[in-house]
Each structure stands twice: as C-alpha cells, then as structure tokens.
Coordinates of C-alpha atoms in Angstrom, one line a residue:
Chain A
M78 CA -10.0 -17.4 19.9
K79 CA -13.6 -16.5 18.9
I80 CA -14.4 -16.1 15.2
V81 CA -17.5 -14.4 14.0
V82 CA -18.2 -14.9 10.2
L83 CA -20.4 -12.3 8.4
V84 CA -22.5 -13.9 5.8
K85 CA -25.2 -12.7 3.4
Y86 CA -28.3 -14.5 2.0
V87 CA -28.3 -13.4 -1.7
P88 CA -30.6 -14.0 -4.6
E89 CA -29.6 -17.1 -6.6
P90 CA -27.1 -15.7 -9.2
T91 CA -28.5 -17.8 -12.0
A92 CA -32.1 -16.8 -11.4
T93 CA -33.8 -13.8 -13.3
W94 CA -33.7 -10.8 -10.9
K95 CA -36.4 -8.2 -10.8
F96 CA -36.6 -4.7 -9.3
A97 CA -39.5 -3.7 -7.0
P98 CA -41.3 -0.3 -7.7
D99 CA -39.0 1.4 -5.1
L100 CA -36.0 0.2 -7.3
T101 CA -34.6 -2.1 -4.7
L102 CA -33.9 -5.7 -5.7
D103 CA -37.0 -7.8 -5.4
R104 CA -35.7 -10.4 -2.9
G105 CA -39.0 -12.1 -2.4
A106 CA -39.4 -12.8 -6.1
V107 CA -36.1 -14.9 -6.4
E108 CA -34.9 -18.0 -4.7
G109 CA -32.1 -17.2 -2.3
R110 CA -28.8 -18.8 -1.1
L111 CA -25.8 -18.4 1.2
S112 CA -23.6 -16.0 -0.9
E113 CA -21.0 -18.4 -2.7
L114 CA -18.2 -15.9 -1.9
D115 CA -19.1 -16.1 1.9
E116 CA -18.7 -19.9 1.8
Y117 CA -14.9 -19.4 1.6
A118 CA -14.9 -17.6 4.9
V119 CA -17.3 -20.1 6.4
E120 CA -14.8 -22.9 5.3
Q121 CA -11.9 -21.1 6.7
A122 CA -13.5 -20.7 10.1
A123 CA -14.5 -24.3 10.2
R124 CA -10.9 -25.3 9.4
L125 CA -9.5 -23.0 12.1
Q126 CA -11.8 -24.6 14.6
E127 CA -11.0 -28.1 13.6
A128 CA -7.2 -27.1 14.0
G129 CA -7.9 -25.9 17.4
T130 CA -7.0 -22.3 16.6
A131 CA -10.6 -21.1 17.1
S132 CA -12.5 -22.0 20.2
E133 CA -15.8 -20.8 19.0
V134 CA -17.3 -19.9 15.6
V135 CA -20.5 -17.8 15.3
F136 CA -22.2 -17.0 12.0
L137 CA -23.8 -13.5 11.8
T138 CA -26.2 -12.2 9.0
V139 CA -28.6 -9.2 8.6
G140 CA -31.5 -10.0 6.4
P141 CA -35.1 -11.0 6.0
A142 CA -36.7 -14.0 7.7
K143 CA -35.6 -16.3 4.9
A144 CA -32.0 -15.4 5.4
V145 CA -32.0 -18.0 8.3
D146 CA -31.6 -20.6 5.5
G147 CA -28.1 -19.1 4.7
L148 CA -27.1 -19.4 8.5
R149 CA -28.4 -22.9 8.4
K150 CA -26.1 -23.8 5.4
A151 CA -23.2 -22.3 7.2
L152 CA -24.0 -24.3 10.4
A153 CA -24.0 -27.4 8.3
I154 CA -20.4 -26.6 7.2
G155 CA -19.2 -25.9 10.7
G156 CA -19.5 -23.5 13.7
D157 CA -21.4 -23.4 16.9
S158 CA -24.2 -21.0 16.7
A159 CA -25.6 -18.1 14.6
V160 CA -27.1 -14.6 15.0
H161 CA -29.9 -13.3 12.8
V162 CA -30.6 -9.6 12.8
T163 CA -33.9 -9.0 11.1
D164 CA -36.1 -6.0 11.2
A165 CA -38.6 -4.7 8.6
A166 CA -37.0 -1.2 9.1
M167 CA -33.8 -2.6 7.3
H168 CA -35.5 -2.7 4.0
G169 CA -33.4 -0.8 1.3
S170 CA -30.5 -0.1 3.7
D171 CA -27.2 0.9 2.0
A172 CA -23.7 -0.3 2.9
L173 CA -23.4 2.4 5.5
A174 CA -26.4 1.3 7.4
T175 CA -25.6 -2.4 7.0
S176 CA -22.1 -1.9 8.4
L177 CA -23.6 0.1 11.3
V178 CA -25.9 -2.8 12.3
L179 CA -23.2 -5.4 11.8
A180 CA -20.9 -3.5 14.1
K181 CA -23.5 -3.1 16.8
A182 CA -24.1 -6.8 16.5
L183 CA -20.4 -7.7 16.7
E184 CA -20.3 -5.6 19.9
K185 CA -23.0 -7.8 21.3
T186 CA -21.4 -11.1 20.2
G187 CA -17.9 -10.3 21.0
F188 CA -15.1 -11.6 18.7
D189 CA -11.3 -11.9 18.3
L190 CA -11.4 -12.3 14.4
V191 CA -14.1 -11.5 12.0
L192 CA -14.1 -13.2 8.6
T193 CA -16.1 -12.3 5.6
G194 CA -16.2 -13.0 1.9
M195 CA -14.5 -10.6 -0.6
A196 CA -17.9 -9.3 -1.9
S197 CA -21.5 -10.1 -1.8
T198 CA -22.7 -11.6 -5.2
D199 CA -25.6 -9.3 -5.2
A200 CA -24.4 -5.8 -4.5
E201 CA -20.8 -6.6 -5.3
M202 CA -19.5 -3.6 -3.4
S203 CA -16.8 -5.1 -1.3
V204 CA -17.0 -2.1 1.1
V205 CA -18.7 -3.5 4.2
P206 CA -15.5 -5.1 5.8
S207 CA -13.6 -1.9 5.8
M208 CA -16.7 0.0 7.0
V209 CA -17.1 -2.3 9.9
A210 CA -13.5 -2.1 10.7
D211 CA -13.7 1.6 10.9
R212 CA -16.8 1.6 13.1
L213 CA -15.2 -0.8 15.5
G214 CA -11.8 0.8 15.3
I215 CA -10.1 -2.6 14.6
N216 CA -7.4 -3.6 12.2
Q217 CA -8.2 -4.8 8.8
A218 CA -6.6 -7.1 6.2
T219 CA -8.9 -7.3 3.2
F220 CA -9.0 -9.4 0.0
A221 CA -6.8 -12.1 1.5
G222 CA -5.8 -14.7 -1.0
A223 CA -4.6 -16.9 1.9
L224 CA -4.9 -16.6 5.7
S225 CA -3.0 -17.9 8.8
V226 CA -3.4 -17.1 12.4
E227 CA -0.7 -17.6 15.1
G228 CA -0.8 -16.3 18.5
G229 CA -2.6 -13.0 18.5
T230 CA -1.6 -12.3 14.9
V231 CA -3.3 -12.8 11.6
S232 CA -1.3 -12.9 8.4
I233 CA -2.5 -12.7 4.8
K234 CA -1.3 -12.9 1.3
R235 CA -2.8 -10.2 -1.0
D236 CA -2.5 -9.9 -4.7
S237 CA -1.5 -6.5 -5.9
E238 CA -0.2 -5.1 -9.1
G239 CA 3.2 -6.5 -9.7
A240 CA 3.6 -8.2 -6.4
V241 CA 2.0 -10.5 -3.9
L242 CA 2.1 -8.8 -0.5
E243 CA 2.2 -10.4 2.9
V244 CA 0.3 -8.4 5.5
S245 CA 0.3 -9.0 9.3
T246 CA -1.9 -7.5 11.9
A247 CA -2.7 -7.9 15.6
L248 CA -6.2 -9.3 16.7
P249 CA -8.9 -8.0 17.0
A250 CA -9.1 -7.8 13.3
I251 CA -11.5 -8.3 10.3
V252 CA -10.3 -10.2 7.3
S253 CA -12.1 -10.6 3.9
I254 CA -11.3 -13.7 2.1
T255 CA -11.1 -14.2 -1.8
D256 CA -12.1 -17.2 -3.9
T257 CA -8.4 -18.4 -4.2
N258 CA -9.0 -20.0 -0.7
P259 CA -10.2 -23.6 -0.3
E260 CA -13.9 -24.2 -1.6
A261 CA -16.5 -25.0 1.1
R262 CA -17.0 -28.7 1.8
Y263 CA -20.3 -30.4 0.8
P264 CA -21.9 -31.0 4.1
A265 CA -22.6 -34.6 5.0
F266 CA -26.2 -35.7 5.9
K267 CA -25.1 -36.1 9.6
A268 CA -23.7 -32.6 9.6
I269 CA -26.8 -31.2 8.1
M270 CA -29.0 -33.0 10.7
A271 CA -26.7 -31.9 13.5
S272 CA -26.7 -28.3 12.4
K273 CA -30.5 -28.0 13.0
K274 CA -29.8 -28.3 16.7
K275 CA -27.3 -25.5 16.9
P276 CA -28.8 -22.3 18.3
V277 CA -29.9 -19.3 16.1
T278 CA -30.4 -16.1 18.1
T279 CA -32.6 -13.4 16.5
Y280 CA -32.2 -9.7 17.2
S281 CA -34.2 -6.6 16.1
L282 CA -32.8 -3.2 15.7
A283 CA -34.0 -2.3 19.2
D284 CA -32.2 -5.3 20.7
L285 CA -29.0 -3.7 19.3
G286 CA -29.8 -0.3 20.3
V287 CA -29.9 1.0 16.6
D288 CA -32.4 3.7 15.8
A289 CA -34.6 2.6 12.9
S290 CA -34.5 6.0 11.4
S291 CA -30.6 5.7 10.7
V292 CA -31.2 2.7 8.5
G293 CA -33.5 1.7 5.5
L294 CA -34.2 3.1 2.2
A295 CA -35.1 6.6 3.7
A296 CA -31.8 7.0 5.4
A297 CA -29.7 5.9 2.4
A298 CA -27.5 8.8 1.0
V299 CA -27.7 7.4 -2.4
K300 CA -31.0 7.6 -4.3
V301 CA -31.4 5.2 -7.2
T302 CA -33.4 7.1 -9.8
S303 CA -33.6 4.5 -12.5
V304 CA -32.7 0.8 -13.3
T305 CA -32.9 -0.1 -17.0
P306 CA -31.8 -3.3 -18.7
T307 CA -28.3 -3.1 -20.2
P308 CA -28.8 -2.2 -24.0
A309 CA -28.3 -5.4 -26.0
R310 CA -25.2 -5.4 -28.0
T311 CA -26.1 -5.3 -31.8
A312 CA -25.7 -8.7 -33.3
G313 CA -22.2 -9.1 -35.0
T314 CA -21.0 -11.1 -37.9
I315 CA -20.4 -14.8 -37.1
V316 CA -18.6 -16.9 -39.6
P317 CA -17.6 -20.6 -39.6
D318 CA -13.9 -21.3 -40.1
E319 CA -13.5 -22.8 -43.5
G320 CA -9.7 -22.3 -43.6
E321 CA -10.0 -18.5 -43.9
G322 CA -11.1 -17.7 -40.3
G323 CA -7.7 -16.3 -39.2
A324 CA -7.5 -14.1 -42.3
Q325 CA -11.2 -13.0 -42.1
L326 CA -10.6 -12.0 -38.4
A327 CA -7.4 -10.1 -39.4
E328 CA -9.5 -8.2 -42.0
F329 CA -12.1 -7.3 -39.3
L330 CA -9.5 -6.1 -36.9
S331 CA -7.8 -4.1 -39.6
S332 CA -11.3 -2.4 -40.6
R333 CA -11.6 -1.4 -36.9
G334 CA -7.9 -0.1 -36.9
F335 CA -6.5 -2.6 -34.5
V336 CA -4.0 -4.0 -37.0
Chain B
M100 CA -15.8 26.2 -7.1
S101 CA -15.9 23.1 -4.8
E102 CA -12.9 21.0 -4.6
V103 CA -13.1 17.4 -5.8
L104 CA -10.5 15.0 -4.0
V105 CA -8.9 12.5 -6.4
L106 CA -6.8 9.6 -5.0
V107 CA -4.1 9.2 -7.6
E108 CA -1.5 6.5 -8.0
N109 CA 2.0 7.0 -9.0
T110 CA 4.1 4.0 -10.5
P111 CA 7.6 3.8 -11.7
Q112 CA 6.0 4.2 -15.3
G113 CA 4.3 7.5 -14.1
I114 CA 0.8 8.5 -13.0
R115 CA -1.6 5.7 -13.8
K116 CA -4.0 6.2 -16.7
S117 CA -7.0 5.6 -14.4
S118 CA -6.0 8.4 -12.2
L119 CA -6.0 10.7 -15.3
E120 CA -9.5 9.4 -16.0
L121 CA -10.6 10.3 -12.4
L122 CA -9.2 14.0 -12.9
T123 CA -11.2 14.2 -16.2
A124 CA -14.4 13.0 -14.4
A125 CA -13.6 15.4 -11.4
R126 CA -13.5 18.4 -13.8
R127 CA -17.3 17.8 -14.3
L128 CA -18.0 18.3 -10.6
G129 CA -15.7 20.9 -9.5
S130 CA -12.1 21.9 -9.2
P131 CA -9.8 18.7 -9.1
S132 CA -7.3 18.2 -6.4
A133 CA -5.0 15.2 -6.4
V134 CA -4.1 13.4 -3.4
L135 CA -0.8 11.6 -3.9
C136 CA 0.5 9.1 -1.3
G137 CA 4.3 8.9 -1.3
A138 CA 6.9 11.1 -3.0
A139 CA 5.9 13.7 -5.6
D140 CA 8.4 13.7 -8.4
D141 CA 8.3 16.6 -10.9
A142 CA 7.0 14.3 -13.7
A143 CA 4.1 13.1 -11.5
V144 CA 3.1 16.8 -10.7
A145 CA 3.5 17.8 -14.4
S146 CA 1.1 14.9 -15.5
L147 CA -1.4 15.7 -12.9
G148 CA -1.4 19.3 -13.8
E149 CA -1.7 18.4 -17.5
Y150 CA -5.2 16.6 -16.6
G151 CA -6.4 19.7 -14.6
A152 CA -5.2 19.2 -11.0
A153 CA -5.4 22.6 -9.4
T154 CA -3.8 21.4 -6.2
V155 CA -1.6 18.4 -5.5
Y156 CA -1.8 17.2 -1.8
V157 CA 1.3 15.1 -1.1
V158 CA 1.0 12.6 1.9
P159 CA 4.1 11.1 3.2
G160 CA 4.2 8.2 5.7
T161 CA 2.0 5.8 3.9
D162 CA 4.5 3.4 2.6
G163 CA 4.4 -0.1 4.2
Y164 CA 0.6 0.0 4.8
L165 CA -2.3 -1.1 2.6
S166 CA -5.1 1.6 2.4
V167 CA -6.0 2.9 5.9
P168 CA -3.5 5.8 6.0
A169 CA -4.6 7.0 2.6
A170 CA -8.2 7.0 3.9
E171 CA -7.3 9.0 6.9
A172 CA -5.4 11.5 4.7
I173 CA -8.4 12.0 2.6
V174 CA -10.5 12.4 5.7
D175 CA -8.1 14.9 7.1
I176 CA -8.0 17.0 3.9
A177 CA -11.8 16.7 3.4
G178 CA -12.3 18.2 7.0
R179 CA -10.6 21.4 5.8
T180 CA -11.9 21.6 2.1
N181 CA -15.4 20.2 2.3
P182 CA -15.2 18.5 -1.1
V183 CA -18.2 17.9 -3.3
A184 CA -16.8 14.5 -4.1
V185 CA -14.1 11.9 -3.4
L186 CA -13.1 9.9 -6.4
V187 CA -10.9 6.7 -6.3
T188 CA -10.3 4.0 -8.9
S189 CA -12.3 0.7 -8.2
G190 CA -9.9 -2.0 -7.0
P191 CA -8.8 -3.5 -3.7
I192 CA -7.2 -0.3 -2.5
G193 CA -9.9 2.0 -3.9
K194 CA -12.7 0.0 -2.2
D195 CA -10.9 0.0 1.2
V196 CA -10.3 3.8 1.0
A197 CA -13.8 4.6 -0.3
A198 CA -15.5 2.6 2.5
R199 CA -13.5 4.2 5.3
V200 CA -13.9 7.7 4.0
A201 CA -17.8 7.2 3.4
V202 CA -18.1 6.2 7.2
R203 CA -16.0 9.0 8.6
L204 CA -17.8 11.6 6.4
G205 CA -21.2 10.0 6.6
A206 CA -21.1 10.2 2.9
G207 CA -23.2 8.3 0.3
I208 CA -21.1 5.9 -1.7
V209 CA -21.4 4.4 -5.2
T210 CA -18.9 1.7 -6.3
D211 CA -17.8 0.8 -9.7
A212 CA -19.4 3.7 -11.5
T213 CA -18.9 3.9 -15.3
D214 CA -20.0 7.5 -15.4
V215 CA -20.0 10.5 -13.1
R216 CA -21.6 13.9 -13.7
S217 CA -23.3 16.8 -12.1
E218 CA -27.1 17.1 -12.7
G219 CA -28.5 20.2 -11.2
G220 CA -25.6 20.4 -8.8
V221 CA -26.2 16.9 -7.6
V222 CA -23.5 14.2 -8.1
T223 CA -25.2 11.5 -10.4
T224 CA -23.6 8.2 -11.3
S225 CA -24.1 5.4 -13.7
Q226 CA -23.2 1.8 -13.0
T227 CA -23.9 -1.7 -14.2
V228 CA -25.5 -4.0 -11.6
V229 CA -26.5 -7.6 -11.3
S230 CA -23.5 -9.0 -13.3
G231 CA -23.8 -6.2 -15.9
Q232 CA -27.3 -7.0 -16.8
W233 CA -28.8 -3.7 -15.6
V234 CA -27.8 0.0 -15.6
A235 CA -28.6 1.9 -12.4
T236 CA -28.5 5.7 -12.2
A237 CA -28.2 7.2 -8.8
Q238 CA -27.9 10.6 -7.1
V239 CA -25.9 11.1 -4.0
T240 CA -27.7 13.3 -1.6
S241 CA -25.1 13.8 1.0
A242 CA -22.8 16.8 1.1
T243 CA -19.9 14.9 -0.2
A244 CA -20.2 12.0 -2.6
V245 CA -17.7 9.0 -2.4
V246 CA -17.4 7.3 -5.8
T247 CA -15.1 4.5 -7.0
V248 CA -14.8 4.7 -10.8
R249 CA -14.1 1.7 -13.1
P250 CA -10.8 2.0 -15.1
N251 CA -11.2 2.5 -18.8
A252 CA -14.8 3.8 -18.5
I253 CA -14.1 7.5 -18.8
A254 CA -11.6 8.8 -21.6
P255 CA -8.9 11.0 -20.1
E256 CA -8.8 14.5 -21.7
A257 CA -6.0 17.0 -21.0
A258 CA -6.9 20.4 -19.5
P259 CA -3.5 21.9 -18.6
A260 CA -3.3 23.7 -15.1
T261 CA -0.4 24.6 -13.0
P262 CA -0.9 22.8 -9.6
A263 CA -0.1 24.2 -6.2
V264 CA 1.8 21.5 -4.3
Q265 CA 1.0 21.1 -0.6
T266 CA 2.6 18.6 1.7
V267 CA 0.0 17.2 4.2
D268 CA 1.4 15.6 7.5
V269 CA -1.3 13.4 8.9
A270 CA -1.2 12.0 12.4
F271 CA -2.3 8.5 11.7
S272 CA -4.4 6.5 14.2
A273 CA -3.2 3.2 15.6
A274 CA -5.8 1.4 13.4
A275 CA -4.2 3.1 10.3
T276 CA -0.8 1.6 11.0
G277 CA -2.0 -1.5 12.6
A278 CA -1.7 -3.7 9.6
K279 CA 1.8 -3.8 8.1
I280 CA 3.2 -5.1 4.8
T281 CA 5.8 -7.5 6.0
A282 CA 6.9 -8.7 2.5
S283 CA 6.4 -7.8 -1.1
N284 CA 7.1 -10.7 -3.5
P285 CA 7.5 -9.3 -6.9
K286 CA 5.8 -11.1 -9.8
V287 CA 7.8 -12.0 -12.9
S288 CA 7.4 -9.1 -15.3
T289 CA 5.8 -10.0 -18.5
G290 CA 6.3 -6.7 -20.2
R291 CA 2.7 -6.6 -21.1
P292 CA 0.3 -3.8 -20.2
E293 CA -1.6 -4.0 -16.8
L294 CA -4.9 -6.0 -17.5
T295 CA -7.3 -3.3 -16.1
D296 CA -5.5 -0.4 -18.1
A297 CA -4.9 -2.2 -21.4
A298 CA -6.4 -1.0 -24.7
V299 CA -6.4 -4.6 -25.9
V300 CA -7.1 -7.7 -23.9
V301 CA -6.8 -11.3 -25.2
S302 CA -8.3 -14.0 -23.0
G303 CA -8.4 -17.7 -23.1
G304 CA -10.9 -20.2 -21.7
R305 CA -11.0 -23.8 -21.0
G306 CA -11.3 -24.3 -24.7
V307 CA -7.7 -23.5 -25.0
G308 CA -7.2 -27.1 -23.8
S309 CA -4.0 -27.1 -21.7
E310 CA -1.4 -24.9 -20.0
E311 CA 1.0 -25.4 -23.0
G312 CA -1.9 -24.4 -25.3
F313 CA -2.2 -21.1 -23.7
G314 CA 1.0 -20.0 -25.4
V315 CA -1.1 -19.1 -28.4
I316 CA -3.1 -16.6 -26.4
E317 CA 0.0 -14.9 -25.2
R318 CA 1.5 -14.8 -28.7
L319 CA -1.6 -13.1 -30.0
A320 CA -1.6 -10.7 -27.1
D321 CA 1.9 -9.7 -28.0
S322 CA 1.2 -9.3 -31.6
L323 CA -1.6 -6.9 -30.7
G324 CA 0.3 -5.1 -27.9
G325 CA -2.3 -6.3 -25.4
A326 CA -2.8 -7.9 -22.0
V327 CA -3.6 -11.5 -21.3
G328 CA -6.7 -12.5 -19.5
A329 CA -8.4 -15.8 -18.6
T330 CA -11.6 -17.3 -17.2
R331 CA -12.0 -18.6 -13.8
A332 CA -12.0 -22.1 -15.1
V333 CA -8.4 -21.5 -16.4
T334 CA -7.1 -19.8 -13.2
D335 CA -8.6 -22.6 -11.2
L336 CA -6.7 -25.1 -13.2
H337 CA -3.6 -23.0 -12.7
W338 CA -2.8 -22.7 -16.4
V339 CA -2.1 -19.1 -15.7
S340 CA -1.9 -17.2 -12.5
H341 CA -5.0 -16.0 -10.6
D342 CA -4.6 -12.4 -11.2
L343 CA -5.3 -12.7 -14.8
Q344 CA -8.9 -13.7 -14.1
V345 CA -11.5 -11.6 -15.9
G346 CA -15.0 -11.8 -14.5
Q347 CA -17.2 -11.3 -11.4
T348 CA -14.6 -12.5 -9.0
G349 CA -11.6 -11.3 -10.9
K350 CA -10.8 -8.2 -12.8
T351 CA -13.4 -6.0 -14.8
V352 CA -12.0 -4.8 -18.0
A353 CA -13.4 -2.5 -20.6
P354 CA -10.6 -2.3 -23.4
S355 CA -11.1 -1.1 -27.0
L356 CA -10.7 -4.7 -28.1
Y357 CA -11.4 -7.9 -26.2
V358 CA -10.7 -11.1 -27.9
A359 CA -12.3 -14.3 -26.2
A360 CA -10.8 -17.6 -27.4
G361 CA -12.2 -20.8 -26.2
I362 CA -14.6 -19.1 -23.8
S363 CA -18.2 -20.1 -23.8
G364 CA -19.2 -16.9 -22.2
A365 CA -20.9 -17.7 -18.9
I366 CA -22.6 -14.7 -17.1
Q367 CA -19.9 -14.5 -14.6
H368 CA -17.3 -14.0 -17.2
R369 CA -19.4 -11.7 -19.2
A370 CA -19.9 -9.5 -16.2
G371 CA -16.1 -8.7 -16.3
M372 CA -15.8 -7.8 -20.0
Q373 CA -19.1 -7.0 -21.8
S374 CA -18.4 -3.2 -21.5
S375 CA -15.5 -3.8 -24.0
K376 CA -16.0 -1.4 -27.1
T377 CA -15.3 -4.3 -29.7
I378 CA -15.6 -8.0 -28.8
V379 CA -14.1 -10.7 -31.0
A380 CA -14.8 -14.5 -30.2
V381 CA -13.3 -17.8 -31.5
N382 CA -15.1 -20.9 -30.3
K383 CA -15.8 -24.3 -31.6
D384 CA -19.4 -24.2 -30.4
P385 CA -21.8 -22.2 -32.5
K386 CA -24.2 -22.1 -29.6
A387 CA -21.7 -20.6 -27.1
P388 CA -23.2 -17.4 -25.5
I389 CA -20.1 -15.3 -26.1
F390 CA -21.3 -15.1 -29.7
Q391 CA -24.3 -13.1 -28.6
V392 CA -22.1 -10.2 -27.4
A393 CA -19.4 -10.5 -30.2
D394 CA -19.0 -7.9 -32.9
Y395 CA -17.2 -10.6 -34.9
G396 CA -17.0 -14.3 -34.2
V397 CA -15.4 -17.3 -35.9
I398 CA -16.8 -20.7 -35.2
G399 CA -13.8 -23.0 -35.4
D400 CA -10.7 -24.4 -33.6
L401 CA -8.8 -21.7 -32.0
H402 CA -5.5 -23.5 -32.5
K403 CA -6.0 -23.2 -36.2
V404 CA -7.6 -19.8 -36.3
L405 CA -5.3 -17.9 -34.0
P406 CA -2.0 -19.0 -35.5
A407 CA -3.4 -17.9 -38.9
L408 CA -4.5 -14.6 -37.3
I409 CA -1.0 -14.0 -35.7
D410 CA 0.7 -14.8 -39.2
E411 CA -1.7 -12.4 -41.0
I412 CA -1.0 -9.6 -38.4
G413 CA 2.6 -10.2 -38.9
K414 CA 2.3 -9.8 -42.7
R415 CA 0.2 -6.7 -42.5
K416 CA 2.8 -5.1 -40.1
G417 CA 5.4 -6.0 -42.7

C-alpha cells in the first residue's frame, strides 16, 4: 500500500503575523514550520510503514521554496521521498486552487491512501481533504480520532455530538487525522542525517498540466476587502480574593443577569 | 428573490439552534430554503417555517453516511435553483459538505464566518483569522457563495412563513455511499447543553489540579445551567473527554457567559472563546493572560472561590 501524506509549511503560530498590501498573509516575514497538525498524519504514516502495512510513504506539499524545510522535517520522522509543488503563480491561491493542484499531483504520484492533518494552523479551514476527495472521485473519512487499515479497508473513529462513530471505507481513500492521535516522535540525529539523502522532486504547475490562470489570487472566488486587528476587549475589573471573591463574582454575574 | 439553501440539522430535541441562526442570516441574502436530511416531522417543519423557511427540501436516504450524500443533495438542488448562497453550520459535517459543494459549483467558500450580509448584492462575510487576532472582511464573487457560519454568532430571529415541503430523491454517486458508519457508540448523557450551542460555558484548565478537582467545574456549570469545557492540557491528561476541548483544535464557542477557571489563557485557547460576550476568570496567577480578555476576574484559588460562588448562587436562587 502506498501512502501519500499532504503537509503544509505554515507560519510559526507563536510569531507575530503580518499581512501584505494584497491582504495575503506575509509568509516571507515570519519563520515557518511544518504544520503541527500535519505532524500527526506524518507520524501515522511512519507507524503504518514500520508495521509493514504501508510499502511506500511520500510527503507532498504545495508552497514557496522554503516549504522544502517542512518536507525535510517530515522525512526525518519517516517516509521514503517527497514531492514539492512550487510555482510563483500559486501566490494567493484559495482552497479550491490548492485542492486542484494537490489532486493533479496525487494523480502523478499515485496512491492507495492519502493522509492529512485535520486543518492547517494558518488558514484553519479544514476543507482541502474533502475537496481533494471530490476532485479525485475517491472515498473520504475525515476528522479521524483513530485510524486502522486492514486489507483494502480503512476504518476510523470519529467524534460526533452524542456518539463516537466508527466509519469504514474501501481504498483508495483520503483520511484527515485529528490531534487525538499519537504525537509525532522527536527525530533522532541519525534519522535527521539520513533524511537529507531522501529524494525530493520539484514540480511546477506546467509539470502537472495545471493552467496558471486557474490558480493564484486573481482566480480566487473570494476577495478579501479588509483585514483589521480584532478590537481589544475593554479592560475588566480584576480583584484579589480576600475571602469575598466568590460573593463578588456572584454579584457581578447577578448584575449581568446570569444569576 | 434568489433562493438561499440552508443545511439544517434535526435532533430528537428539535431543529438545532444553529440551523435557526442560518435561516436568520439567509433572509438577509434572499429567500431561505431549508435542506433537511432524514425524516421531516411536523414539529421540524413548523420550527423551520417560524424562522422564515419558504421551502423545506426533504432528502431521504442519507442515514448511515457522514456528509457526502448531503453535499450531493445540495448540489442537485442547486442545479435547479441557482441559489445565491449555500449556508451550513461550521463543524466537521458542515466543513465536509461545504468543501464538496464549493468544488462541484466552482463556488467561492468562506469558513467560520461570524457575519453574513449582502452589500450591493454581493455576499459579504466577516470572520476572525489567525487564532482570532484579526478580522477579515471578504466578498464572494462567484454566482453562488458557500459559507460555513459559526454557531452562536448570529442571533436567531423569527419571521413566520408557511413552507412548501418537497421531497428530493437524489441518485447518490458511488463515492457518496462509499464510506459507511458501521457503529455509533453513544456517549453517556450529562443532561447539559451542547457545548457549541450553550448560552453559558464553564471551563477548567490545568489549574483545576486533578480529575477529581474537576467536579467543582461541573457543579458550577450545573448551577448556571451551562455546558462544561476544558483546555487542551486537561483533555490531554484525560481528566475529561476530548470533545469538551475549547480552542484552536477543539470547539469554538461564543456563549453569553464564559467562565475560565484555572486557565492561563494561551492563544490557542483564547482562539476558541474570545468571542464570548462576557468573560469571567479565576486564576491564582495575576499575570495570567486570561485576565486581559476578562470582564471580571478574581485572583485566587478556584477551589475556594468557586464553591463560595456556587453557595451564593444557590442562596440567590432561594
């Protein structure tokens, strides 16, 4: 079984993010990293390979030149090789364009199972896995809290309101994985060194047969018209508890009509 | 007037409040049509009509599957009605449905909108981005806009209509029925409101100290008629189940009252709760960032402050 893991290189969540004049996130101004939520998918793929369930694991990303650092991090955790789709025309692409490019790249790499994180930690949309599934006409099992693969079937556990659901589907399929799965290992020095020898193939949009006019900021069907800082909440009343904290809090809640 | 397709959810307790919020938002854009997967009981239709649904499309045959049949039903209906927008509630099902519908219709998609309106005939949205630190306004330029809306962001307002009920039989694709729900393991019911719908949420963080200590969070939630939430640290320690996590990788809540006890207020947690109307914090550490977003804060031991608060609420209730 061949697994392709979709990963994203995102701005460091703890950094101060800026927006460029075209209202896209200024990725050049911030340190980047492999999205923490994608690391769960990378770890799952590595485990499936170690267990002998997966014969080959490939990491796939779409992003600027620096995104290769995210692929190298994934390759230090496991896997055999990586694919980096990079093209200046991708700047400002929305989820529709990103999913189109990922689907084209997946057709090129081939796959039995596609794994992803539950969301990127930058756009936080959680829509790309379903979009890729739709474009490729394959089964999907998203927001998997746990995952198992047996024969040609993938089974997941998914949290829903009032119940934990078990869902099964036949391969080929795409599965997105939540952060209740095992955390990624910390790669050993030896693994980091070995990962530098793993091949990373770079594709342009032309290599994938994607018309540059169907991606990028100009093709996006959503135009961001303004980005402003969230209005700061007005400073509240903070009191030390000198034995009356509970009663004072009750008085406040009562004044707001909650008690 | 153009139709707006609204994916609504029916539960044993009736139509979800978040669905009524969507119908309210839909009326700003056009004529709301509810899309209801499963059986349509009279109470459900009445409730959808009360909030302005002109049409209720009833889609049978979706039971036992997650979200793809619902997406294909919306695409099918959209093919005949050319809606100006498709609205769904943010959440795993909503995200899956919206994603598929956007691809099939070639439609612009906005997720986690906190407001939807029409400006000069263009569907315009507001949403918080970058862990809630920025507000982005966007216009959807495609013929149909696909928007997932956060629960509790838009107040539901009644606007009675008498809906026409239409059953829609959809020929689902192999991919729609390719992933089957093989088991549904019910969670133990707490009798508390659903976290994302609740008007009051009481959350505990690592400062609660232990699984046993978390009881005081639950007692306060019960005395206020609220839901219980927790930080990721607490769910990772298995003091409470993972589905109570509030924050970037858990649920996003926007209740009228949010009580944060023993929560420092890391940005990942604040991302999930800072749209709450009133925020109250109890923490030992006066420097805890949660106090920066609190309307009222008590610096002290939550195991002293909260029991006193519960007693006081009891007295005031008589």
